[in-house]
Coordinates of C-alpha atoms and ligand atoms in Angstrom, one line a residue:
X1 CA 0.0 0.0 0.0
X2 CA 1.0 3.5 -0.6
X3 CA 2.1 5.5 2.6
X4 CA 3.0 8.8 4.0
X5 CA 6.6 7.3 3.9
X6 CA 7.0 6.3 0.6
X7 CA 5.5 9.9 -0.2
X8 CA 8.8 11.7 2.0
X9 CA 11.2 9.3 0.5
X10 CA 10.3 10.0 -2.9
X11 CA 10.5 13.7 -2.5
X12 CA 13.8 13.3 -2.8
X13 CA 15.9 13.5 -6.0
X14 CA 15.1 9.8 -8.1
X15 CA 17.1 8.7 -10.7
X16 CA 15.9 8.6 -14.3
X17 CA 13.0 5.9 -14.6
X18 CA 13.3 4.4 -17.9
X19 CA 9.1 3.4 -18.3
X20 CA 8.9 7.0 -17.6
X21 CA 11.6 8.0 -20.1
X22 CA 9.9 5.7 -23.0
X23 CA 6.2 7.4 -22.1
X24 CA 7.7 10.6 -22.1
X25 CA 9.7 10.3 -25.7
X26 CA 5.8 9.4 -26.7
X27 CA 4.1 12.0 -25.5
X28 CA 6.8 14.2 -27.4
X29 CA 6.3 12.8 -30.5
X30 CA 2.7 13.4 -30.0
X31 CA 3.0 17.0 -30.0
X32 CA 1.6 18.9 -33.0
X33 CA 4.7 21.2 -34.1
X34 CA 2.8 24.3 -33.6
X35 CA 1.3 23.6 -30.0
X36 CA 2.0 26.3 -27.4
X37 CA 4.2 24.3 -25.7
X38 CA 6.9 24.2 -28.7
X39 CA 8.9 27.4 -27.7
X40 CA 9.7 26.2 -24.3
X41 CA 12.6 23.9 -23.3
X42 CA 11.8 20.1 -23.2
X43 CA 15.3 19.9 -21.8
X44 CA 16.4 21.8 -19.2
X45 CA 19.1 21.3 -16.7
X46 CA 18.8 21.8 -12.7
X47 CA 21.8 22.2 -10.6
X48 CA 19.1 20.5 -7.9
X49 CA 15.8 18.5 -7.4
X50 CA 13.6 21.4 -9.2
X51 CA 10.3 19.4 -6.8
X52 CA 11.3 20.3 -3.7
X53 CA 7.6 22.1 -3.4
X54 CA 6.4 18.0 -3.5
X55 CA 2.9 17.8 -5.7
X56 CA -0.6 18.3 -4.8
X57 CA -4.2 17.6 -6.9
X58 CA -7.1 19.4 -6.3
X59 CA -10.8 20.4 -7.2
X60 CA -11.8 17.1 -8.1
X61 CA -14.9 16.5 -10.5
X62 CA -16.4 13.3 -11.1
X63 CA -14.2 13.0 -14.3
X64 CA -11.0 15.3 -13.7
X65 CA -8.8 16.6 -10.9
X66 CA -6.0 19.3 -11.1
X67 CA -2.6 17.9 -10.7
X68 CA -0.1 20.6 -9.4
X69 CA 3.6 21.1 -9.4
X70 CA 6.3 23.9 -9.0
X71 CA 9.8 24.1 -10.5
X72 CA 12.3 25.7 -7.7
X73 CA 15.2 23.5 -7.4
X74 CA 16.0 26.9 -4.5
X75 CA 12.9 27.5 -3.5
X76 CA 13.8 30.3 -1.3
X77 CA 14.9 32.6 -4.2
X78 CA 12.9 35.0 -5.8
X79 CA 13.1 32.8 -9.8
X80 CA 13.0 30.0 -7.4
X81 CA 16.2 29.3 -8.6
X82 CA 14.9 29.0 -12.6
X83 CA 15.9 31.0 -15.1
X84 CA 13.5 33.0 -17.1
X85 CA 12.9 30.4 -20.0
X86 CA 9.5 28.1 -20.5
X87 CA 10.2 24.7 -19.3
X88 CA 8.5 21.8 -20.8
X89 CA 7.2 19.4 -18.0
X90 CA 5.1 15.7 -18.7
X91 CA 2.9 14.6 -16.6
X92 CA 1.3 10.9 -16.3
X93 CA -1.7 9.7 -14.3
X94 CA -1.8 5.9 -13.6
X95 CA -5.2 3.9 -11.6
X96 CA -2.1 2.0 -9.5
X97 CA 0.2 3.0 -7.3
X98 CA 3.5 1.1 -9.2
X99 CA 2.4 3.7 -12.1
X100 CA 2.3 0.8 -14.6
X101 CA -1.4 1.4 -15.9
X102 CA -1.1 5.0 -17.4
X103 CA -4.4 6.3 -17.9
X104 CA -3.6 10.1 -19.1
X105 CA -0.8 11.8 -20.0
X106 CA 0.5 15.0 -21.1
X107 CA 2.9 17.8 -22.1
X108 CA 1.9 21.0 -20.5
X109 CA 5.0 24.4 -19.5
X110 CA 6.1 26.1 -16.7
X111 CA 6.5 29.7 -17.1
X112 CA 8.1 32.1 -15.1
X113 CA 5.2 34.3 -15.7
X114 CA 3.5 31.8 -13.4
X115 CA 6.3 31.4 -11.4
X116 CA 6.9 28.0 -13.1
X117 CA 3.7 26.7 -11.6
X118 CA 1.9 23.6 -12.9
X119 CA -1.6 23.1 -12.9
X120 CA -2.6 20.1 -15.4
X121 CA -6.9 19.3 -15.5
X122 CA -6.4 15.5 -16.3
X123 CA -9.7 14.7 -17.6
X124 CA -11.6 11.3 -18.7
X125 CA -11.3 10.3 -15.3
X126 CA -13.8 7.4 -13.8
X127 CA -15.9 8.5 -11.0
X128 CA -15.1 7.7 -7.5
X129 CA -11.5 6.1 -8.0
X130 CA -7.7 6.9 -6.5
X131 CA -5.2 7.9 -9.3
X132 CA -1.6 8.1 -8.9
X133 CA 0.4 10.7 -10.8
X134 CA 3.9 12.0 -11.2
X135 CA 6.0 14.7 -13.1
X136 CA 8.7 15.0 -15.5
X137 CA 10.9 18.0 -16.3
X138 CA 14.2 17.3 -18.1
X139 CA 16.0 14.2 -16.1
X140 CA 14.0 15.1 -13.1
X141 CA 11.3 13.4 -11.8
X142 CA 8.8 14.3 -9.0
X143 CA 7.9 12.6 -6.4
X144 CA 4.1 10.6 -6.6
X145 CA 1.0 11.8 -5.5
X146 CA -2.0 10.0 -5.0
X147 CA -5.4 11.7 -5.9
X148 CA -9.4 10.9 -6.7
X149 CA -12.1 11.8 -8.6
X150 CA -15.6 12.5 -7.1
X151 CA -18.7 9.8 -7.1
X152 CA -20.7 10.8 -9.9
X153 CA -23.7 13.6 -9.5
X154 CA -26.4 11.1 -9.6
X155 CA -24.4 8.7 -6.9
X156 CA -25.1 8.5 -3.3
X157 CA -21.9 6.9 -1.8
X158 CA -21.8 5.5 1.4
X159 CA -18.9 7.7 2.9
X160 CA -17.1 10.2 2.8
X161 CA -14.0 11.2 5.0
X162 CA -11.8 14.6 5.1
X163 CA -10.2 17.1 7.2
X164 CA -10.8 20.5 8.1
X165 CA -8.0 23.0 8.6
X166 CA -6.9 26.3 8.7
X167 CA -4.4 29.1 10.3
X168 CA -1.0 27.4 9.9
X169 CA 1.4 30.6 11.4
X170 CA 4.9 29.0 10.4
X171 CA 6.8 31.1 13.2
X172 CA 4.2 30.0 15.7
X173 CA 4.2 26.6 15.9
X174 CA 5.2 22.6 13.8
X175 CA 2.9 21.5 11.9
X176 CA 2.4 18.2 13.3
X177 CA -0.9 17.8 12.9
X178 CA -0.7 16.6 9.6
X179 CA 1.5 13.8 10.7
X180 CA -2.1 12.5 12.0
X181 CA -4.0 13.7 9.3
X182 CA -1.7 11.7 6.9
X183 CA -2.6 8.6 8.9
X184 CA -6.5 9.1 8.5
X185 CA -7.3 7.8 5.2
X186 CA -9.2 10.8 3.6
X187 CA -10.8 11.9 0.4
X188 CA -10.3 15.2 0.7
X189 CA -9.2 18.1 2.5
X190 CA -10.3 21.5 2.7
X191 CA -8.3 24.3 3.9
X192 CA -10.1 27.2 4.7
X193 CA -7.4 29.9 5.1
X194 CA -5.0 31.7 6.2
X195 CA -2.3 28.9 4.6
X196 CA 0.0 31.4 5.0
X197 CA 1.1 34.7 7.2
X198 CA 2.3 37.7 5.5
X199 CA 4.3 39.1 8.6
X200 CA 8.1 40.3 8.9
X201 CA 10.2 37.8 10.2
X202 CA 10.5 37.1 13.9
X203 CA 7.0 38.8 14.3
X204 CA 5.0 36.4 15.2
X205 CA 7.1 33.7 17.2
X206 CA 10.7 32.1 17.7
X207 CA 9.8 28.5 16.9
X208 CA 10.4 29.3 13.0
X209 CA 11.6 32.4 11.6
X210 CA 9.8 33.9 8.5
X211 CA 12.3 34.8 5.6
X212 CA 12.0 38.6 5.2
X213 CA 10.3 41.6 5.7
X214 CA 6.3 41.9 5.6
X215 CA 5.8 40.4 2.0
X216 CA 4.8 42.7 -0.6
X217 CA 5.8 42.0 -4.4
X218 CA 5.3 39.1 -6.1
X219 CA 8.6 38.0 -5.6
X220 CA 7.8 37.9 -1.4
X221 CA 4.8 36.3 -1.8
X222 CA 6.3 33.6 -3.9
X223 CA 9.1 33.1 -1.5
X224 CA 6.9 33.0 1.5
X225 CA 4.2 30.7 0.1
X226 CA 7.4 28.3 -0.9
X227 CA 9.3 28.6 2.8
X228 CA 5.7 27.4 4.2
X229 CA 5.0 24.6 1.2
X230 CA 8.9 23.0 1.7
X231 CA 7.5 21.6 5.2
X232 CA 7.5 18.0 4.6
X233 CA 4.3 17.6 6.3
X234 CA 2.7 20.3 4.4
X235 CA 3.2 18.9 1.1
X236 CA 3.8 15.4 1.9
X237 CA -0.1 16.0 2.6
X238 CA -0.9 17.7 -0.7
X239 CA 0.5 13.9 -2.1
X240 CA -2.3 12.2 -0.3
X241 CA -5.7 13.4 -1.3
X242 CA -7.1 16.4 -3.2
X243 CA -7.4 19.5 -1.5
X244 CA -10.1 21.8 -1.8
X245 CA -8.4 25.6 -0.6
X246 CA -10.2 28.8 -0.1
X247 CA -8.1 32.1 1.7
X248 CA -9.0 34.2 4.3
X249 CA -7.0 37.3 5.2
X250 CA -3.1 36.6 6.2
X251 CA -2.7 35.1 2.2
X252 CA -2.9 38.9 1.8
X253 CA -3.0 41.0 4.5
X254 CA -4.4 41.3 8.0
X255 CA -8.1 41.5 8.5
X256 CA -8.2 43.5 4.6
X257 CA -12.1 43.7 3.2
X258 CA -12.2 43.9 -0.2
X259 CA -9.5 46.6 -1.7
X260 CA -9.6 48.2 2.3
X261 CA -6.9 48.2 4.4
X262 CA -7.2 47.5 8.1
X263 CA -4.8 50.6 8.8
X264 CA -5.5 53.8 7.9
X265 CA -4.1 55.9 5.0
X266 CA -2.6 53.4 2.4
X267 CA -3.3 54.4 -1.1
X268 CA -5.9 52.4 -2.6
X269 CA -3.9 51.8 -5.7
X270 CA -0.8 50.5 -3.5
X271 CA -3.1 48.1 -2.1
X272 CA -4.7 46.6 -5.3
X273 CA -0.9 46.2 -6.7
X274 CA -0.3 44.3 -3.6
X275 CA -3.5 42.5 -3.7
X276 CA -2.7 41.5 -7.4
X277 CA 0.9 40.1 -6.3
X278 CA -0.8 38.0 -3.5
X279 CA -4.0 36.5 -5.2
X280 CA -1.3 35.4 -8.5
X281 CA 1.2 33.5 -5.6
X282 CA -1.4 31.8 -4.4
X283 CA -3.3 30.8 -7.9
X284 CA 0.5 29.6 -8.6
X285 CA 0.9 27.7 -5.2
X286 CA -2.6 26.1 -5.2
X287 CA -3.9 23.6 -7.4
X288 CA -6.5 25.7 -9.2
X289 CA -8.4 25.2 -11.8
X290 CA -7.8 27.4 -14.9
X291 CA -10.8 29.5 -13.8
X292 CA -9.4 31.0 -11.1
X293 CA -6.3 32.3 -13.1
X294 CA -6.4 35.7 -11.4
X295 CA -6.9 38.9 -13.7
X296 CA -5.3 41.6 -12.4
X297 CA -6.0 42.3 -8.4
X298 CA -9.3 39.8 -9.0
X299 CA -9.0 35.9 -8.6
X300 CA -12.6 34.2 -8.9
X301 CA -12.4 31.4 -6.0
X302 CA -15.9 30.6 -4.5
X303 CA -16.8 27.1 -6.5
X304 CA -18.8 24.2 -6.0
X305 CA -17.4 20.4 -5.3
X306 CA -19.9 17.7 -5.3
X307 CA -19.6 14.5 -4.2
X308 CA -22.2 12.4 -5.9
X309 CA -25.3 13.1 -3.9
X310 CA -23.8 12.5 -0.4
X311 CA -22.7 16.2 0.0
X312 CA -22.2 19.3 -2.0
X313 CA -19.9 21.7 -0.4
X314 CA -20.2 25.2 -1.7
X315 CA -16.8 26.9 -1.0
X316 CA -16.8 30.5 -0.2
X317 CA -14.7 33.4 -0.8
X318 CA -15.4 35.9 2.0
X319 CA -13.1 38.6 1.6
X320 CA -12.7 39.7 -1.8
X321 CA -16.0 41.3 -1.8
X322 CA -16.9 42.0 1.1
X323 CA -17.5 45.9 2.7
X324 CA -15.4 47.3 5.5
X325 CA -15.9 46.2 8.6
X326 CA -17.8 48.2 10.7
X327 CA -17.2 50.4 13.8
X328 CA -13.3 50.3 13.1
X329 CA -13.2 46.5 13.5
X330 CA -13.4 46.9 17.5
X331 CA -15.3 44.3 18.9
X332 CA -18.8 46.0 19.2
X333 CA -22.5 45.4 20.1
X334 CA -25.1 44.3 17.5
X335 CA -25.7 48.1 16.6
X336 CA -26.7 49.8 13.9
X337 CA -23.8 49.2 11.6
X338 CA -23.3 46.0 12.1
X339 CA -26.7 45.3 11.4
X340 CA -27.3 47.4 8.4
X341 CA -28.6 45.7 5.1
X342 CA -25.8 47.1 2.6
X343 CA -23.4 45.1 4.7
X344 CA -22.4 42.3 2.9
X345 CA -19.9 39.4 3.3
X346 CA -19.8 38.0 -0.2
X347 CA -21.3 40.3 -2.5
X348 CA -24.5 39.8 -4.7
X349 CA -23.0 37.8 -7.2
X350 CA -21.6 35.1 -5.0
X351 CA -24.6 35.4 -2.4
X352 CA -27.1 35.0 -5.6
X353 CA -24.8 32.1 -6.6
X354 CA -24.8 30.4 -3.4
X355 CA -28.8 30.8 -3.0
X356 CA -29.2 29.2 -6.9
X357 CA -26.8 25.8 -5.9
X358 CA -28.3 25.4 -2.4
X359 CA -32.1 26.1 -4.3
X360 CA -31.0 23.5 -6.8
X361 CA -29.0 20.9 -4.9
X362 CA -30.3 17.2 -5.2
X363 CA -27.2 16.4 -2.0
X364 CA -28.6 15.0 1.2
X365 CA -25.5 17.3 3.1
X366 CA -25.1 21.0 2.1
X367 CA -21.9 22.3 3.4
X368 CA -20.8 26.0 3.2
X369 CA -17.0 26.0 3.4
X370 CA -15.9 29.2 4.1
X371 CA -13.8 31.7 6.6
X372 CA -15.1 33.4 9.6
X373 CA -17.4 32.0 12.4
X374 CA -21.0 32.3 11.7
X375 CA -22.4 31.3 15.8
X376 CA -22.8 34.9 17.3
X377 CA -20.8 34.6 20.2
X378 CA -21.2 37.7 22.6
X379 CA -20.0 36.1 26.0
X380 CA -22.0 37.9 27.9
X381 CA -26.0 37.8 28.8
X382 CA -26.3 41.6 29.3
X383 CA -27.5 43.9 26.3
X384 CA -23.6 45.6 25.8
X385 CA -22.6 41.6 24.5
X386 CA -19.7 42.6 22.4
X387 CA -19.2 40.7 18.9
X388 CA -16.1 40.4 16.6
X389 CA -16.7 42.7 13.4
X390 CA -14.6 40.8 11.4
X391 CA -16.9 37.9 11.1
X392 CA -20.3 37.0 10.5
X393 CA -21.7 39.6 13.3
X394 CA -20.4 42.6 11.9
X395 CA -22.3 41.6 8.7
X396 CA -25.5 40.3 10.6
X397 CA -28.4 41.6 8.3
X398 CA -26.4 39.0 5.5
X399 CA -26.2 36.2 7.4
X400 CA -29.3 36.3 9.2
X401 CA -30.7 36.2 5.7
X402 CA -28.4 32.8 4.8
X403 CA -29.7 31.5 7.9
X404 CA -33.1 32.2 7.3
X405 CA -32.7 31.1 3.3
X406 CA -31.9 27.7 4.5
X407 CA -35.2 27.3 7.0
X408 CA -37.5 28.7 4.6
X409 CA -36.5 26.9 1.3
X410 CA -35.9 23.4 3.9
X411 CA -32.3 22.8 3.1
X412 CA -31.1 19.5 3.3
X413 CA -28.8 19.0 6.2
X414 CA -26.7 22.5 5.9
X415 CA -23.7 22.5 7.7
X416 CA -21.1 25.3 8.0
X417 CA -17.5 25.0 8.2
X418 CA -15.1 27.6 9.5
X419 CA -11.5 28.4 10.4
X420 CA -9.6 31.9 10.6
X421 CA -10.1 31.9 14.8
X422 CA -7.7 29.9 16.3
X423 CA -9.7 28.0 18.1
X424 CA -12.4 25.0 18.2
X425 CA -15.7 25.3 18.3
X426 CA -19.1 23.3 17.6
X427 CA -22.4 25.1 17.3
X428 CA -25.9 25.2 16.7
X429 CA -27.3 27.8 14.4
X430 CA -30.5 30.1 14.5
X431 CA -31.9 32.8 12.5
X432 CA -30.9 34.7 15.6
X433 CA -28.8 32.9 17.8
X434 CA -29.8 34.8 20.8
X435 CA -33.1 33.7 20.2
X436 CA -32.8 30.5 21.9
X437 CA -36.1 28.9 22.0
X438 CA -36.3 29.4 18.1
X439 CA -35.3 26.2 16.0
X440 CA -31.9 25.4 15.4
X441 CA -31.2 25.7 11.2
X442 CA -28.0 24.4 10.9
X443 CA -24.8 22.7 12.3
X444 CA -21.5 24.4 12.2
X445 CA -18.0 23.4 13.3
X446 CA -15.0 25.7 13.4
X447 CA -11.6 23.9 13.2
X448 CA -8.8 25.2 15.7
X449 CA -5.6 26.6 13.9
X450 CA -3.2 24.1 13.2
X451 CA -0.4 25.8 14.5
X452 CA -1.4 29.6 14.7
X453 CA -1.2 31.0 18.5
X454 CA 0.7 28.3 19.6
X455 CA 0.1 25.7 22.6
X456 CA -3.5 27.0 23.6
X457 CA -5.7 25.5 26.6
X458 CA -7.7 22.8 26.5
X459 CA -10.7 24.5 28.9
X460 CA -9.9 28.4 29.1
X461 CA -10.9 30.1 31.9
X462 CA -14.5 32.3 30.7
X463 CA -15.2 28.4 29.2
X464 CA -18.3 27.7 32.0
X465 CA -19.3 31.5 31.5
X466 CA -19.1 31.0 27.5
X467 CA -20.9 27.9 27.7
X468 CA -24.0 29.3 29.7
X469 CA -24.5 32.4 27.9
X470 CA -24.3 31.0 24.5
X471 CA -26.4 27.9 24.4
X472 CA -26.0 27.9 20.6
X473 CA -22.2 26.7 21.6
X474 CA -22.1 23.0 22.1
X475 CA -18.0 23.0 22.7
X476 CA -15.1 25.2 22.4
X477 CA -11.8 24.7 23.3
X478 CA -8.4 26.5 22.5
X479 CA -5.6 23.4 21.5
X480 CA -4.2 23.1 17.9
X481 CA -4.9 20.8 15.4
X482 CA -7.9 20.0 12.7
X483 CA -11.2 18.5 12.5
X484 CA -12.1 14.9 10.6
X485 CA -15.3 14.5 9.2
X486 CA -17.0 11.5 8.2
X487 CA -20.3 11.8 6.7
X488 CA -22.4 8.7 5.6
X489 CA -25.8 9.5 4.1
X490 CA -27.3 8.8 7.9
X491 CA -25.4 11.1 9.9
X492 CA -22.0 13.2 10.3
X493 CA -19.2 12.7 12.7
X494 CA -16.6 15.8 13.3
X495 CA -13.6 14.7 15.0
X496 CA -11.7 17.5 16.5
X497 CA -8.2 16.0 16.4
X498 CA -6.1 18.0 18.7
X499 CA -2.2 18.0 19.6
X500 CA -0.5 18.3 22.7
X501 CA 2.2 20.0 22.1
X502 CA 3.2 22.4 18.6
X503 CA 6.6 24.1 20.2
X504 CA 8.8 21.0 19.5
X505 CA 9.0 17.9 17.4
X506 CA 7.0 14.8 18.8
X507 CA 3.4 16.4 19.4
X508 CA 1.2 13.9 20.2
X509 CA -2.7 13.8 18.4
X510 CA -5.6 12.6 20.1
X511 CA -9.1 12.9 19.7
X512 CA -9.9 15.1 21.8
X513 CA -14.2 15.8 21.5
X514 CA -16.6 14.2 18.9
X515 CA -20.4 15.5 17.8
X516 CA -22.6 13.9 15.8
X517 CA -25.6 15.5 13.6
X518 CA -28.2 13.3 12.5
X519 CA -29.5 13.6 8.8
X520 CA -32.4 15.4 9.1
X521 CA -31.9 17.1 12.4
X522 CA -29.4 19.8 12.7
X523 CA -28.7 19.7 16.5
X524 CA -25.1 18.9 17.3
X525 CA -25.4 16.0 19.9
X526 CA -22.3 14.3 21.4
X527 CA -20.8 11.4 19.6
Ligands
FE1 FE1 -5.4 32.8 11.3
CA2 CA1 -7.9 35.2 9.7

């Protein structure tokens, strides 16, 4: 069987594989002599491994999944250490793990425009099945990834298992976790942001050191998202499973809404140049789809990915579009502002979007991936309740609307899935969550940061006060780590896999809390 091990091992540099030579001499051959990929070099030299970034697949579709790869034999330099030439790189999809049953393959280039980025769409794919696929570039050869397609739409598979994270600060803590998470067996994974911080170095914490000052050009934001992707746990999980990725704010810049800076007087022109160099590192780094190729300082991310009829998880962008927090982004009351009915968290298009996919939705679980937590959590009982404007509360007309959407129109089992606070939580969702005696609408679970803040508590201290002022909030607690889901077409389990320790090597994971929500009843029960 393939493992987690083989995956680390064969990151490093592998001699030339003759199978792989003979398949890629064919695939040349194949190539009409006026195909884009003609003016670039099919034989380029590397002082080094050129994958030391590993591979990753993503977006899967019941026929085709995006197979990723980056060229940086130094990953820490600004070219990556490449020189500014289009370099011709094969690729080969295979349904075994040996490789020996090649069921795609392709010639595709890495340009420096794109920061020698890969993003291949292998299609004709059968539903529901693990692929394995590789690289080629010159004499070097990347390591194998394992991927899958998605059950087909008119499928209702049995289960379905993946992984939740978000909020992996690099100076701030190992990311261990996803030595557990490789061991889990998944389908998928979806990170919901913040995959990387964009802080100066030795900002945030001692137990890694950033390269550089706060990121800015392209060049930083390349180098930045490359010193967090050379973590061998970090990409040795990309080679597992298909990842599903959505940002928050840190892949650009603290707490930003829309082309608005959290501080005051930066020049909105500055900001959309900056904007532009962080949306194109991370189209580069992730593996996208060609429809999210960014233009300019806009990068179209909120999608869809189905699988069969078990779940459809709609995955949202929620700070491109949004408006400016208001009262300055201090943690406020539900007042005015934050309730007022031009504030908006995704914009009209991608609201009206959502509403038509959950309207038309044949899936038994509708999940709404996205950033910040929807449970309006005030900690207090008294009328002055203060609420983070950054999230959901600060746009509370919007997602008391969403909310209300799903009651009225009887969405099938919607559950929400969150990250960006650094911490765990598990809640039960209302139209107005202070409300208490009204029904509960949906389920949501927010997935700790994996390594952002540090070693955190297991029960803070406000945790009993928390508890009995918020009955929406079925369990909170402050460690790292992720959570595992495992959804069947009865009911869905959320793990919340925590780790003990993030400050040194040798963390242990345990499974810390589980909740359970039945299909057709949205209340988040104890496992
Ligand atoms: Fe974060
Ligand atoms: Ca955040």
């Amino acid at each position: 069987m393939f493992s987690y091990e083989q995956i680390q091992r064969s990151i490093k540099d592998q001699p030339l594989n003759r199978r792989w030579f003979m398949a890629y001499a064919g695939a040349l051959s194949s190539i009409p002599l006026l195909s884009r990929t003609s003016w670039a070099n099919s034989n380029p030299t590397f002082s080094s491994n050129p994958f030391t970034l590993g591979v990753a697949s993503g977006d899967p579709d019941s026929s085709s999944v995006v197979l990723w790869t980056r060229l940086a034999p130094k990953p820490f330099e600004a070219a990556g250490g490449m020189t500014n030439e289009s370099v011709r790189v094969t690729w080969q999809i295979s349904s075994n793990d040996s490789m020996s049953n090649i069921v795609a393959s392709g010639t595709t280039v890495a340009a420096p425009q794109l920061g020698h980025s890969v993003h291949v769409e292998a299609q004709g794919l059968q539903p529901d099945r693990w692929y394995w696929f590789r690289f080629r570039a010159g004499d070097a050869e990347s390591p194998i990834g394992r991927t899958r397609t998605m059950p087909s739409a008119d499928t209702l598979a049995d289960s379905l298992k993946f992984s939740v994270t978000s909020c992996q600060n690099f100076e701030q803590g190992l990311f261990t976790a996803y030595e557990q998470m490789a061991k889990d067996d998944l389908d998928l994974v979806f990170h919901l942001g913040d995959y990387i911080y964009e802080y100066a170095a030795g900002k945030n914490g001692k137990v890694r050191t950033h390269l550089g000052a706060e990121i800015q050009s392209l060049d930083d934001y390349r180098v930045r998202h490359s010193q967090y992707r050379s973590d061998p746990l970090l990409h040795g999980m990309h080679a597992l499973c298909p990842w599903v990725v959505t940002w928050d704010d840190h892949e650009f810049d603290n707490n930003y809404a829309s082309d608005i800076s959290e501080e005051a007087g930066i020049d909105p022109v500055e900001f959309l140049v900056r904007r532009a160099n962080a949306y194109q590192a991370y189209y580069e780094m992730m593996p996208l789809r060609a429809r999210s190729l960014p233009s300019g300082s806009d990068m179209l991310l909120y999608r869809g990915i189905q699988f069969g009829r078990l779940a459809q998880f709609l995955v949202l962008d929620t700070r491109q579009y949004r408006s400016d927090q208001p009262n300055n982004d201090k943690r406020s009351p539900l007042n005015e502002a934050a309730m007022a009915s031009n504030q908006t968290m995704l914009g009209v298009p991608q609201r009206n979007w959502m509403y038509r996919e959950l309207i038309q939705s044949q899936s038994q679980w509708n999940v709404l991936a996205q950033q910040v937590m929807m449970g309006m959590v005030g900690r207090s009982k008294d009328s002055d309740a203060l609420y983070s404007m950054d999230q959901w509360p600060g746009y509370a007309h919007e997602r008391k609307a969403i909310v209300k959407f799903m009651q009225e129109r009887a969405i099938s089992n919607p559950v929400v899935l969150t990250g960006d606070i650094h911490s765990n939580w598990a809640n039960e969702l209302r139209i107005d969550d202070r409300l208490t005696d009204s029904a509960v609408v949906a389920s949501e679970f927010v997935a700790t940061s994996l390594s952002s803040g540090g070693n955190g508590k297991r029960e803070p201290a406000y945790l009993g006060e928390l508890l009995a002022n918020n009955p929406g909030v079925k369990f909170h607690n402050e460690e790292r780590g992720y959570i595992r889901c495992h959804v069947t077409p009865k009911s869905w389990q959320s793990d919340y896999v925590v780790v003990n320790d993030v400050t040194q090597p040798g963390g242990k994971c345990e499974t810390y809390k589980s909740f359970v929500v039945e299909n057709g009843s949205p209340k988040v029960q104890p496992a």
